[in-house]
XYZ file of C-alpha atoms in Angstrom:
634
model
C 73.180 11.951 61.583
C 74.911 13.400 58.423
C 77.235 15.922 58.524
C 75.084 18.900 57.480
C 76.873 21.338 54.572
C 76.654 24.835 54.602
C 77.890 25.864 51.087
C 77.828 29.914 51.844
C 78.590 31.189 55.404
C 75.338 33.362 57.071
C 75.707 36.791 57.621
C 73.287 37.517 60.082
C 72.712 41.369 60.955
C 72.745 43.276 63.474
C 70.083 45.526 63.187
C 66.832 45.276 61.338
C 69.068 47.937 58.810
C 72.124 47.719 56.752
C 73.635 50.506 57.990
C 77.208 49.155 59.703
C 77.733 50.441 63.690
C 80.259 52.366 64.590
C 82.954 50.123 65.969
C 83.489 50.344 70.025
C 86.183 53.316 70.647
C 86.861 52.140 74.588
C 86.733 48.572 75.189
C 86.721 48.153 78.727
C 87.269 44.128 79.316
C 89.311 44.982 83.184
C 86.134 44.510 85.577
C 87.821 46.338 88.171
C 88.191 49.218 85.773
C 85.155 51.914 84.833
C 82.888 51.504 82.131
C 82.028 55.104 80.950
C 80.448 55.842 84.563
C 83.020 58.939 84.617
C 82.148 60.005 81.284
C 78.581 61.589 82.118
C 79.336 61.890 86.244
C 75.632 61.602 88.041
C 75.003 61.864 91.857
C 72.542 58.912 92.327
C 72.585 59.718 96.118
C 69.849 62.133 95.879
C 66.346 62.839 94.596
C 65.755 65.644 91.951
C 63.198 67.776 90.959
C 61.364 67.778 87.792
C 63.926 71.010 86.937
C 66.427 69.205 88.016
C 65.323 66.092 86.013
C 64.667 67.774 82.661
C 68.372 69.551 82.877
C 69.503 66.381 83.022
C 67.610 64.701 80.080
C 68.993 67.865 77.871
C 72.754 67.227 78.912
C 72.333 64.034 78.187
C 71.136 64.673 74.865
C 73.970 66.991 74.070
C 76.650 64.528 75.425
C 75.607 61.928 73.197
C 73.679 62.922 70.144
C 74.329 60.492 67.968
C 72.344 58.057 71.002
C 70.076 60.159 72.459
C 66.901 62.376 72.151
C 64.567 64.324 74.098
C 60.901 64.633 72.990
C 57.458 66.133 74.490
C 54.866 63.600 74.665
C 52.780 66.574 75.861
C 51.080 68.673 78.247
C 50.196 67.546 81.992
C 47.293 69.294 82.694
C 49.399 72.038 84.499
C 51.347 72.655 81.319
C 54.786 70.499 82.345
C 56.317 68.928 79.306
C 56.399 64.591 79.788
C 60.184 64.323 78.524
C 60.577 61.022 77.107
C 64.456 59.632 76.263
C 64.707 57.769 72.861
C 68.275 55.720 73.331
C 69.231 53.978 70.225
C 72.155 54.278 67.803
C 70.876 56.860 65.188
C 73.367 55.332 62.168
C 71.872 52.127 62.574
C 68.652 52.978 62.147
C 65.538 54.802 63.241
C 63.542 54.650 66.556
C 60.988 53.567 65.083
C 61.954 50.695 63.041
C 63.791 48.968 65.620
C 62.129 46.572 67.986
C 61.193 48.422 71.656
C 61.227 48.646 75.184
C 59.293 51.206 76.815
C 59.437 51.951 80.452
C 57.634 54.543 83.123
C 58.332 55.814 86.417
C 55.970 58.012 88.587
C 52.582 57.566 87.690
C 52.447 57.936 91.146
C 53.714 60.878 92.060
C 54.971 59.938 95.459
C 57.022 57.056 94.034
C 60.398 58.575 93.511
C 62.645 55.950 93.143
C 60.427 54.564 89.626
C 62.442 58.136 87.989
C 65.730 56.922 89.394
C 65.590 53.446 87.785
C 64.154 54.594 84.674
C 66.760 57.381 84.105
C 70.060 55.217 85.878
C 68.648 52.480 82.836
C 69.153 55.421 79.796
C 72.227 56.555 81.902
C 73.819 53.248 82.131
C 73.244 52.238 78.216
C 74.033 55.707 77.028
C 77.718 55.530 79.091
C 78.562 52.501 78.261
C 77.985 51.957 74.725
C 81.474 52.595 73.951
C 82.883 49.988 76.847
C 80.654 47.258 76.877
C 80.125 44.850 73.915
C 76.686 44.034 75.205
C 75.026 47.314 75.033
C 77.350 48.201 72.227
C 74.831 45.376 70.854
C 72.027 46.493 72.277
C 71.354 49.770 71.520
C 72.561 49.209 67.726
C 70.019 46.869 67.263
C 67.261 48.049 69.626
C 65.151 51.072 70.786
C 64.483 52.407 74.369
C 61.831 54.803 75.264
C 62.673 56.087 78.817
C 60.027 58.615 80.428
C 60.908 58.703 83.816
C 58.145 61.321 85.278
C 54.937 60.447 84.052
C 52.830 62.523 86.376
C 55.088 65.670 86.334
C 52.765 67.802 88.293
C 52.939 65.661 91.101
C 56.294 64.633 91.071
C 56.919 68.431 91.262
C 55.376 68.735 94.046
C 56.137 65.881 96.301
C 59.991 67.183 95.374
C 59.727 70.506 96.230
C 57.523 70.960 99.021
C 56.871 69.211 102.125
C 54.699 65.868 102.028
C 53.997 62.819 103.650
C 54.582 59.094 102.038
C 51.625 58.597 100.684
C 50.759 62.268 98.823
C 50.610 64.264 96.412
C 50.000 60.935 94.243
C 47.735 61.717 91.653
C 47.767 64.463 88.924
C 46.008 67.542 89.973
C 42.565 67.305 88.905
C 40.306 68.609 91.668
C 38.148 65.972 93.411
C 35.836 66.398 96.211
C 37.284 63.279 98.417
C 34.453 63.826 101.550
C 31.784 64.884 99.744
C 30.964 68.600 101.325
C 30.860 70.460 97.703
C 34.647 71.632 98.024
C 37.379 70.592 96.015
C 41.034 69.818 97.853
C 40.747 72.202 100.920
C 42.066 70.419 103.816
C 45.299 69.467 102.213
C 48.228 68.186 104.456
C 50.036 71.288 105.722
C 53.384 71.528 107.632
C 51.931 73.358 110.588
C 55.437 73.509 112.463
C 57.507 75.082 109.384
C 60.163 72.043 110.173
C 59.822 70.964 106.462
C 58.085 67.773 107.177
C 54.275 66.672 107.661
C 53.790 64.310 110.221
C 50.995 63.584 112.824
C 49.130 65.322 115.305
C 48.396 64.127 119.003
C 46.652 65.828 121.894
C 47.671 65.218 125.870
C 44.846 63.063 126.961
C 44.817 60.993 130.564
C 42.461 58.180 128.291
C 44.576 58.181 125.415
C 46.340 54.884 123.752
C 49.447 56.271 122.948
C 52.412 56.878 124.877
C 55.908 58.368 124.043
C 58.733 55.682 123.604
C 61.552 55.897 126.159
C 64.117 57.144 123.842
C 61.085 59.810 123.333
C 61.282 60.150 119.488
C 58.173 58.451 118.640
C 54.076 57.640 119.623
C 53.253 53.781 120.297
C 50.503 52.472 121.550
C 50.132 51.474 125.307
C 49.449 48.094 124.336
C 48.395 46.306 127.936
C 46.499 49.820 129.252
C 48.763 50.228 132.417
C 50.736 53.130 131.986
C 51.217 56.211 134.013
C 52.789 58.638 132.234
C 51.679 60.987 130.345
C 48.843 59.632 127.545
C 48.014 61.339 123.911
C 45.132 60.700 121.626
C 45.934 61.002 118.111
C 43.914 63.965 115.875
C 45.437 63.258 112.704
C 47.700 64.272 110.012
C 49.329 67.759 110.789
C 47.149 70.428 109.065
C 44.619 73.109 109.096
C 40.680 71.937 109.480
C 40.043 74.661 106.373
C 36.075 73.074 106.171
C 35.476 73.390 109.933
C 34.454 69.811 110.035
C 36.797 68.672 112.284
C 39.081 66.608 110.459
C 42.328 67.389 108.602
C 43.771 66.543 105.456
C 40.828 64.476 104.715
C 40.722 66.034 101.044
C 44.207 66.479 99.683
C 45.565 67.438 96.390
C 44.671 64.838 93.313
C 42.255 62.187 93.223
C 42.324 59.923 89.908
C 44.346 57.217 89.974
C 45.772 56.762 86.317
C 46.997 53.696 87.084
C 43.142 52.597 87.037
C 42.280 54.952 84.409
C 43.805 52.527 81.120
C 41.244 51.134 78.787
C 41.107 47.526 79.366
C 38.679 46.429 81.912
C 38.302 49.922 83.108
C 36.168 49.849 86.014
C 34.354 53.178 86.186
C 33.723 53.090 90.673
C 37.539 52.095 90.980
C 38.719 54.991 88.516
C 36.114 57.613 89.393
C 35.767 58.716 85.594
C 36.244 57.606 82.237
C 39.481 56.120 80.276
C 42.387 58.536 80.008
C 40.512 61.032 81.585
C 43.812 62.418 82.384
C 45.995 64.290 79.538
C 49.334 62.815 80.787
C 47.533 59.462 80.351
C 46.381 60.035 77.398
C 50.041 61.743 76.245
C 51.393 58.462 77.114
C 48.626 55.595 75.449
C 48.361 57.799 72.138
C 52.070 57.429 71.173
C 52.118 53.181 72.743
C 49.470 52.634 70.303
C 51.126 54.555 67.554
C 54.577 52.520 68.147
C 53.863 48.799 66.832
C 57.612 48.261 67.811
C 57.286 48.319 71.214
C 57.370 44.486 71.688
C 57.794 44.938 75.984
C 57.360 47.526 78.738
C 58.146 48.349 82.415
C 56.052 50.290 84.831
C 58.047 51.286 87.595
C 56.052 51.432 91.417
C 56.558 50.903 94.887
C 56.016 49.309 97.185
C 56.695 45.909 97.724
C 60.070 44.407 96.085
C 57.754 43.035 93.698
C 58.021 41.699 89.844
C 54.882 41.414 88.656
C 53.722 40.916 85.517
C 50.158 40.732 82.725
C 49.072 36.911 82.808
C 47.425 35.605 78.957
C 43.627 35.134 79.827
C 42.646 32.659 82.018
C 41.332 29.172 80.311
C 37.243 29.196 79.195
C 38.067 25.665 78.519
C 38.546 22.948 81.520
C 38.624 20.026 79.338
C 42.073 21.864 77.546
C 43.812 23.209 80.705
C 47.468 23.263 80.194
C 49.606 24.217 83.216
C 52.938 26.679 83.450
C 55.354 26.584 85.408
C 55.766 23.088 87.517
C 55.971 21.328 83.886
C 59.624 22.630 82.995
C 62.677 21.774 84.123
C 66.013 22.253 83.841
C 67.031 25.075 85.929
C 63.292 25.096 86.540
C 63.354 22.310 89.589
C 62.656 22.934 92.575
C 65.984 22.871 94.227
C 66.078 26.303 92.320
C 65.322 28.738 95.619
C 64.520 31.085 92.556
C 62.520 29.395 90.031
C 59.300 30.752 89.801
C 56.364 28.679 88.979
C 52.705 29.658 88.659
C 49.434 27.728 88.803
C 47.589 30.003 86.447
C 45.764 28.084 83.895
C 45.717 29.449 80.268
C 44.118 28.035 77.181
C 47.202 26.275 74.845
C 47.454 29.619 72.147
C 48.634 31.357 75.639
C 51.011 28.760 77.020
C 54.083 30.452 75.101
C 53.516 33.406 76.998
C 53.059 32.301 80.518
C 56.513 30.453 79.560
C 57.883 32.888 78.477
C 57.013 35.310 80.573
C 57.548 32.757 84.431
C 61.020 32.331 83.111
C 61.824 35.591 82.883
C 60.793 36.513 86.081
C 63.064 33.527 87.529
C 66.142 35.699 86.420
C 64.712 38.418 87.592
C 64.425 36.723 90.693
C 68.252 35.612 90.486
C 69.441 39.460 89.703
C 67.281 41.137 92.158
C 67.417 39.175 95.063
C 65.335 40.192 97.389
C 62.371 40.173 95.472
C 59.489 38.177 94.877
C 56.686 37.343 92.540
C 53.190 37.517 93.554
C 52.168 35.974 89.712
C 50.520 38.826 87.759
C 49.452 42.101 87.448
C 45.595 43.286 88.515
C 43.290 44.691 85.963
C 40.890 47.586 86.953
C 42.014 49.580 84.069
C 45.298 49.425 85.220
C 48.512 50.196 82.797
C 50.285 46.847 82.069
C 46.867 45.344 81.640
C 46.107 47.724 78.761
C 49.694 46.625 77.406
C 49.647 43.415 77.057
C 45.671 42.670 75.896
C 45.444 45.847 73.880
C 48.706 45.893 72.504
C 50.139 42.927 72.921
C 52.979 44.025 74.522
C 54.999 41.574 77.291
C 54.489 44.186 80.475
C 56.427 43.764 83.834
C 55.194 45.947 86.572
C 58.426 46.148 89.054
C 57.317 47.419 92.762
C 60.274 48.745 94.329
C 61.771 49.288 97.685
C 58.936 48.609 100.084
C 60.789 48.886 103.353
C 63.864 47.963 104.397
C 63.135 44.067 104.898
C 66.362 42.987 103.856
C 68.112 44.701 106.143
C 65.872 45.124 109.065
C 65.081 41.648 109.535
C 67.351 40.379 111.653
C 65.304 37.120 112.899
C 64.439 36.408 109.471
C 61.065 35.558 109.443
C 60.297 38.103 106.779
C 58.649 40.840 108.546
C 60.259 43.934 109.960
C 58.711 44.638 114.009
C 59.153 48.346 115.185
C 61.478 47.003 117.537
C 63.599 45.971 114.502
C 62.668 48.958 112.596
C 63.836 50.960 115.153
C 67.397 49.557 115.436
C 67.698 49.937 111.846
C 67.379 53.629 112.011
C 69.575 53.875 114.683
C 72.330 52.064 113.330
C 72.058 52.373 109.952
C 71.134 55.666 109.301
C 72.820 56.924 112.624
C 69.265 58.004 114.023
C 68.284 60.141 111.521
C 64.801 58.626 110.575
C 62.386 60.139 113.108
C 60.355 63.493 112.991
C 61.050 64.347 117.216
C 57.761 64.843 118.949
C 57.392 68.295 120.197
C 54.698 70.715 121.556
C 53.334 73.733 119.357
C 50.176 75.691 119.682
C 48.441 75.022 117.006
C 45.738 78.170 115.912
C 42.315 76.060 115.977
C 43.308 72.863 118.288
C 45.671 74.806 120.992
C 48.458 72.663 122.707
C 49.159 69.479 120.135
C 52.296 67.361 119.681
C 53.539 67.213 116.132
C 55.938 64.318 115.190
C 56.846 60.883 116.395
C 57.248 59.558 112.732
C 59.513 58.268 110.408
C 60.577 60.808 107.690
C 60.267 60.481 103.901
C 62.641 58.278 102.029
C 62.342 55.021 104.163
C 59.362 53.341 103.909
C 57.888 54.029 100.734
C 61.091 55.160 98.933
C 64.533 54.451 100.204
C 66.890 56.403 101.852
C 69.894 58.191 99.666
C 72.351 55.951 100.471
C 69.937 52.698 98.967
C 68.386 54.729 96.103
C 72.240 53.621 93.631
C 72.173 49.728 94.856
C 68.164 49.491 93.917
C 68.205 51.202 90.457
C 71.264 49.443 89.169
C 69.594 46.382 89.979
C 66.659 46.827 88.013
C 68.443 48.410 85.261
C 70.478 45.242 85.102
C 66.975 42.756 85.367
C 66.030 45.507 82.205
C 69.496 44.881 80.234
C 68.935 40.679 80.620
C 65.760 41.518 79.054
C 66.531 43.618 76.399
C 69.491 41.124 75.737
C 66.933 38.295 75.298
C 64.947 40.148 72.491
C 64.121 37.607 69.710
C 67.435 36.810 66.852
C 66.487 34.489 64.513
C 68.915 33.301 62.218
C 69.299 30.746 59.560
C 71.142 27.483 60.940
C 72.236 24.086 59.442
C 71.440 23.657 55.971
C 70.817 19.779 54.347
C 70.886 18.996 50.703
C 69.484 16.149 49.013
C 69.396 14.435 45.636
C 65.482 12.862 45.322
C 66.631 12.057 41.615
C 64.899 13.060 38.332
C 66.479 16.401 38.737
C 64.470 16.946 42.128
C 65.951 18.026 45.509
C 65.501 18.564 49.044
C 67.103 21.694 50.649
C 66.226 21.780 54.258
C 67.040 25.255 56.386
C 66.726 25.714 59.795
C 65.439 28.731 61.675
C 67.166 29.129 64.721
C 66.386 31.959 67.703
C 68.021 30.994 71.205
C 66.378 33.314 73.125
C 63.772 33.579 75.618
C 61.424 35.778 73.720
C 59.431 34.924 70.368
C 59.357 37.303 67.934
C 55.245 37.858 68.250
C 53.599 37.315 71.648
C 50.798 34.990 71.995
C 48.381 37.900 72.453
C 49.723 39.772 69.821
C 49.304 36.862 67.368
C 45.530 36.425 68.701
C 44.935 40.209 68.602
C 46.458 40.170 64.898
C 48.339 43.102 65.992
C 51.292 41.733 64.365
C 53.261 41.226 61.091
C 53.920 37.623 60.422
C 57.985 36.571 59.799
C 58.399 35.534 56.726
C 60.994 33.630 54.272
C 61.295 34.561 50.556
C 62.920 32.647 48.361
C 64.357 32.521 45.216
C 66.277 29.898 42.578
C 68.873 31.466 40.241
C 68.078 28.046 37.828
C 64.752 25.719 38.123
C 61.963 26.108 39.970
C 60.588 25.678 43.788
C 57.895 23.233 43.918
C 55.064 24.930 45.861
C 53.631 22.787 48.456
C 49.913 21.470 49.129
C 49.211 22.499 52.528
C 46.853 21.138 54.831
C 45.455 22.134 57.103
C 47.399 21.364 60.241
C 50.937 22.137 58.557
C 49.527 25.606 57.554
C 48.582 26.005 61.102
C 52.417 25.082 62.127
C 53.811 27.112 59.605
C 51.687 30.276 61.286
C 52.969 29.496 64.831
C 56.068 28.526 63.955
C 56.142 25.026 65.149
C 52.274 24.296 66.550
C 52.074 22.371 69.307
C 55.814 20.357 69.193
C 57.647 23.823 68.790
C 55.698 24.363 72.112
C 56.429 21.279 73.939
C 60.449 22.644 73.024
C 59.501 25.814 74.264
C 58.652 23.989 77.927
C 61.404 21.550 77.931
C 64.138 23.629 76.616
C 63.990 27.018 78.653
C 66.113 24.691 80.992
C 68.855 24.018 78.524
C 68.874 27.280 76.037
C 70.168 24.800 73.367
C 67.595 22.060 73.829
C 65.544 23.345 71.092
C 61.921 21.458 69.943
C 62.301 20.960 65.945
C 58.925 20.845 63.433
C 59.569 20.700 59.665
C 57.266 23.097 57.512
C 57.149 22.374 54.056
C 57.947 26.154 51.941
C 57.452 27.524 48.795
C 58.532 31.223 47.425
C 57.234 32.530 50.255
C 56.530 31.366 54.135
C 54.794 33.268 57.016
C 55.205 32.155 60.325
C 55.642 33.122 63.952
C 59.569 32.118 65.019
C 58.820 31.048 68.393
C 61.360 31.408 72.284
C 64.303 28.814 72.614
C 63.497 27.312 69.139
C 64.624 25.770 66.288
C 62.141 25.408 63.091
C 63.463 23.721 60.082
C 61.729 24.690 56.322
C 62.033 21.870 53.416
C 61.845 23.200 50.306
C 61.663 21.131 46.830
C 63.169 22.575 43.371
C 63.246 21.072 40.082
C 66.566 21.934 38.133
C 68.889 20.260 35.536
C 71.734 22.429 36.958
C 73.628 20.842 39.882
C 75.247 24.588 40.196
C 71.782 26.151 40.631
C 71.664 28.234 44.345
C 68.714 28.528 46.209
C 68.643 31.925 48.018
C 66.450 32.672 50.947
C 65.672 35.829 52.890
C 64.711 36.079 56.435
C 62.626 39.033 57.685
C 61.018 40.108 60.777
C 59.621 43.162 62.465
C 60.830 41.988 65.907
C 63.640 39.275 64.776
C 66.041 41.547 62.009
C 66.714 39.820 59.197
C 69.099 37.416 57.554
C 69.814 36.175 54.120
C 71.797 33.143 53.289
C 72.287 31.116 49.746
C 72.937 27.582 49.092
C 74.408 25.775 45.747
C 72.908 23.012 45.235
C 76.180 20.682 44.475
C 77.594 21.667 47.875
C 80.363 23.605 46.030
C 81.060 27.388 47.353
């Protein structure tokens, strides 16, 4: 191969501006040494209020200014603002013409730890932009939208009063849940005054439950023969309010706006129309509004889940094209955390099922404990909307979901009460269980309130867990945003074709694991095309006669071969596929993941000195300029 020549050296921004950062005031390299954690101190031990939560946003607003915003989507529909942090660096650029990440917490009001990982991600980035190269880097160049309470009413509520695991969940919009004409009256109610909600039992010589022997919780006599005493269980503790003998069978909320999102909204599932809810529709309004959000992360629990928006699924059999099992690399199966999936797309989708599988396979590395059930569901859920509306890559992380890891000490994955009980005991000294005891309850007489587990262990995790789990998803969040497309020019090749005619092939080069337009997008035509201008100080650039296919490759950025190195290089991230595109003054094209896409232009000149200048620009890429004599000479 000849030795390419590169006549002028590439300056490649850093930023889609030309505003120079700020250079780094505290470089930390001393990994045993802090980072800017001490700079903005946070107790990540502990839940917070909405109050509590906002405060925060503000301070840290005022401790970095020049990095950080507050701003009011809007109105819940009991008049909370939904605080949303904008991270990027302000002299670089604005918000809004930097490529995005969005991310959520909370839609779900009883899902606590979504807040914590969305705010320890803005934390993290904001204290550490002066330490760490990376998200020096990062937040130059890139945008962050951070709303960590989406449904603020609830959130409010399951923070400041007492509540089981599973409610207040959605916004407060009455609902009549069993049908009898009134609207949330038999709510769950701490009968006791002990500050927690738990269950209700009655002494009954036929019942199946017994106390355990340590006597801090109800199981079930499981062979009948037991002579003790014997409870039937009522129900969750609470008032019958409707007289029809059954409590908290009509709590607060109703509408799930995680099925309330327009795309393939199912009406019986949501129980009303798209964004029905104002938080919902707060939220959608300003995605749709911001064409530089490029990915997103909705934060649940739980499961210790990463799950993610398949393309469509294949109308065509005779063109099925399988992810997954087709790469290799670091792909193979010796890999305990390569993920592969059998979902079968039609080829303009097979970038983003690649893509998007080998992301989630570092995910899987950084996380752990996690695992991939393939892809999101649809019922007008969230990520759904954001990725075939928008266009938008979407990862739905489910977080927490019992304490597996830990309490599984015969390893076959599932956690018995046995096991669940020794994890209490020993690792958070016996302080897990709401003790059983008798009160006379107004309506029911004698009952027995308690024998549960209390809040923060099953659903969300206890204080001393709520740190390890946000930091790792921040970090799965950083890879991410580190990955973001950066195209760049590469190797340049002269050559004399005689008659005053020459060749001048460039390369486009991005080694990373996104493309700078999704599939989707690109089928949607929610996108603006990258493009290459360029320009001849002497002479003049022969414009070429496209056909058909090669103005098809110049589109995608490589066709079907730029695809094929797409699938064989995510194993090696310098095994690039290479397609030639013949260019003229001006080229459009998609720059694909992991690629490298060469353009061959033609000029006519009678001066050797004549330079060929060329400028790179894209929404989602940056941009880069580069110029090239034609004589080799500098």
């Amino acid at each position: 191969m000849k030795k390419y020549i590169i006549l002028l050296s590439v300056t490649l921004l850093a930023a889609l501006c030309i505003i120079p950062a700020a250079a780094q005031k505290n470089v930390q390299t001393d990994l045993g040494r802090p980072h800017g954690e001490t700079d903005f101190v946070i107790n990540w031990k502990q839940v917070y209020t909405y109050d509590e939560c906002v405060k925060i946003f503000f301070d840290l607003q005022k401790k970095y200014p020049d990095l950080c915003s507050v701003q009011s989507l809007g109105k819940s529909r009991m008049g909370r603002d939904q605080y949303m942090l904008v991270i990027t660096a302000k002299q670089t650029g604005k918000d809004t013409d930097k490529p995005a990440l969005w991310m959520d917490g909370v839609i779900h009001g009883n899902e606590l730890n979504a807040v914590t990982c969305c705010l320890y991600t803005a934390w993290y980035l904001l204290t550490r932009y002066d330490y760490d190269p990376k998200v020096h880097d990062i937040v130059n160049r890139l945008t962050i939208y951070s709303l960590p309470i989406f449904n603020v009413d609830a959130y409010d509520s399951y923070t400041r009063f007492p509540n089981t695991d599973s409610n207040p969940r959605e916004p407060f919009r009455p609902v009549d849940d069993d049908g009898d004409g009134l609207y949330d009256e038999d709510m769950a109610e701490d009968v006791d005054g002990d500050g927690e909600i738990s269950m209700m039992y009655v002494e009954d010589p036929s019942g199946a439950y017994r106390l355990s022997k340590d006597g801090k919780r109800f199981i079930r006599i499981e062979d009948g023969d037991w002579e003790g005493k014997r409870f039937t269980l009522v129900g969750v503790e609470g008032y019958d309010n409707d007289g029809d003998g059954l409590t908290a069978e009509d709590d607060l909320g109703g509408i799930d706006m995680n099925r309330g999102f327009p795309y393939d909204n199912n009406k019986p599932v949501n129980k009303t129309y798209p964004l029905s809810e104002p938080e919902a529709r707060n939220v959608w309004n300003f995605q749709k509004d911001h064409r530089n959000i490029f990915m997103t992360f909705n934060y649940h629990n739980s499961g210790r889940w990463i799950m993610f928006t398949m393309p469509p699924k294949s109308m065509k059999p005779s063109t099925r094209v399988t992810g997954g099992p087709a790469r290799g690399g670091r792909f193979a199966t010796k890999d305990k955390y390569a993920f592969s999936v059998k979902h079968i797309v039609d080829p303009e989708y097979q970038h983003d099922l690649d893509v998007v599988t080998a992301m989630v396979s570092d995910g899987l590395y950084i996380l752990k404990d996690y695992t991939a059930p393939e892809e999101t569901w649809l019922n007008g859920e969230h990520p759904a909307s954001l990725y075939h509306i928008l266009g938008a890559y979407a990862f739905l992380m489910e977080l927490w979901g019992q304490p597996t890891p830990y309490a599984d000490t015969n390893g076959d994955g599932y956690v018995s009460d046995e096991e669940f009980a020794k994890w209490i005991e020993l690792d958070l000294g016996g302080d897990g269980w709401i003790a059983p005891k008798e009160y006379n309850h107004p309506q029911l007489g004698k009952v027995w309130i308690g024998g549960t587990h209390k809040r923060h262990i099953d659903r969300n995790p206890p204080a001393r867990y709520i740190e390890e789990e946000a930091m790792k998803n921040s970090l799965f969040v950083i890879h991410c945003l580190e990955e973001f497309p950066r195209p760049h020019f590469g190797n340049t090749k002269v050559t004399s074709l005689g008659d005053n005619l020459y060749q001048v092939d460039v390369e486009i080069v991005n080694d990373r694991m996104f493309p700078t337009i999704s599939d989707r997008s690109l089928q949607l035509k929610r996108c603006t095309l990258d493009r290459i201008d360029a320009s001849l100080s002497a002479g003049q650039i022969i414009e070429p006669v496209a056909s058909d296919k090669e103005g098809s490759r110049a589109a995608d950025g490589g066709g079907m071969g730029a695809m094929m190195g797409m699938m064989g290089g995510m194993g090696n991230r310098y095994a690039f596929g290479k397609e030639t595109t013949p260019a003229g003054k001006t080229a459009t094209f998609r720059t694909k993941a992991q690629s490298v896409q060469t353009f061959s232009y033609t000029v006519l000149t009678n001066n050797p000195a004549a330079t060929l200048q060329l400028s790179f620009h894209s929404v989602m890429g940056g941009n880069d300029t580069i110029k090239i004599r034609l004589d080799g000479k500098k």
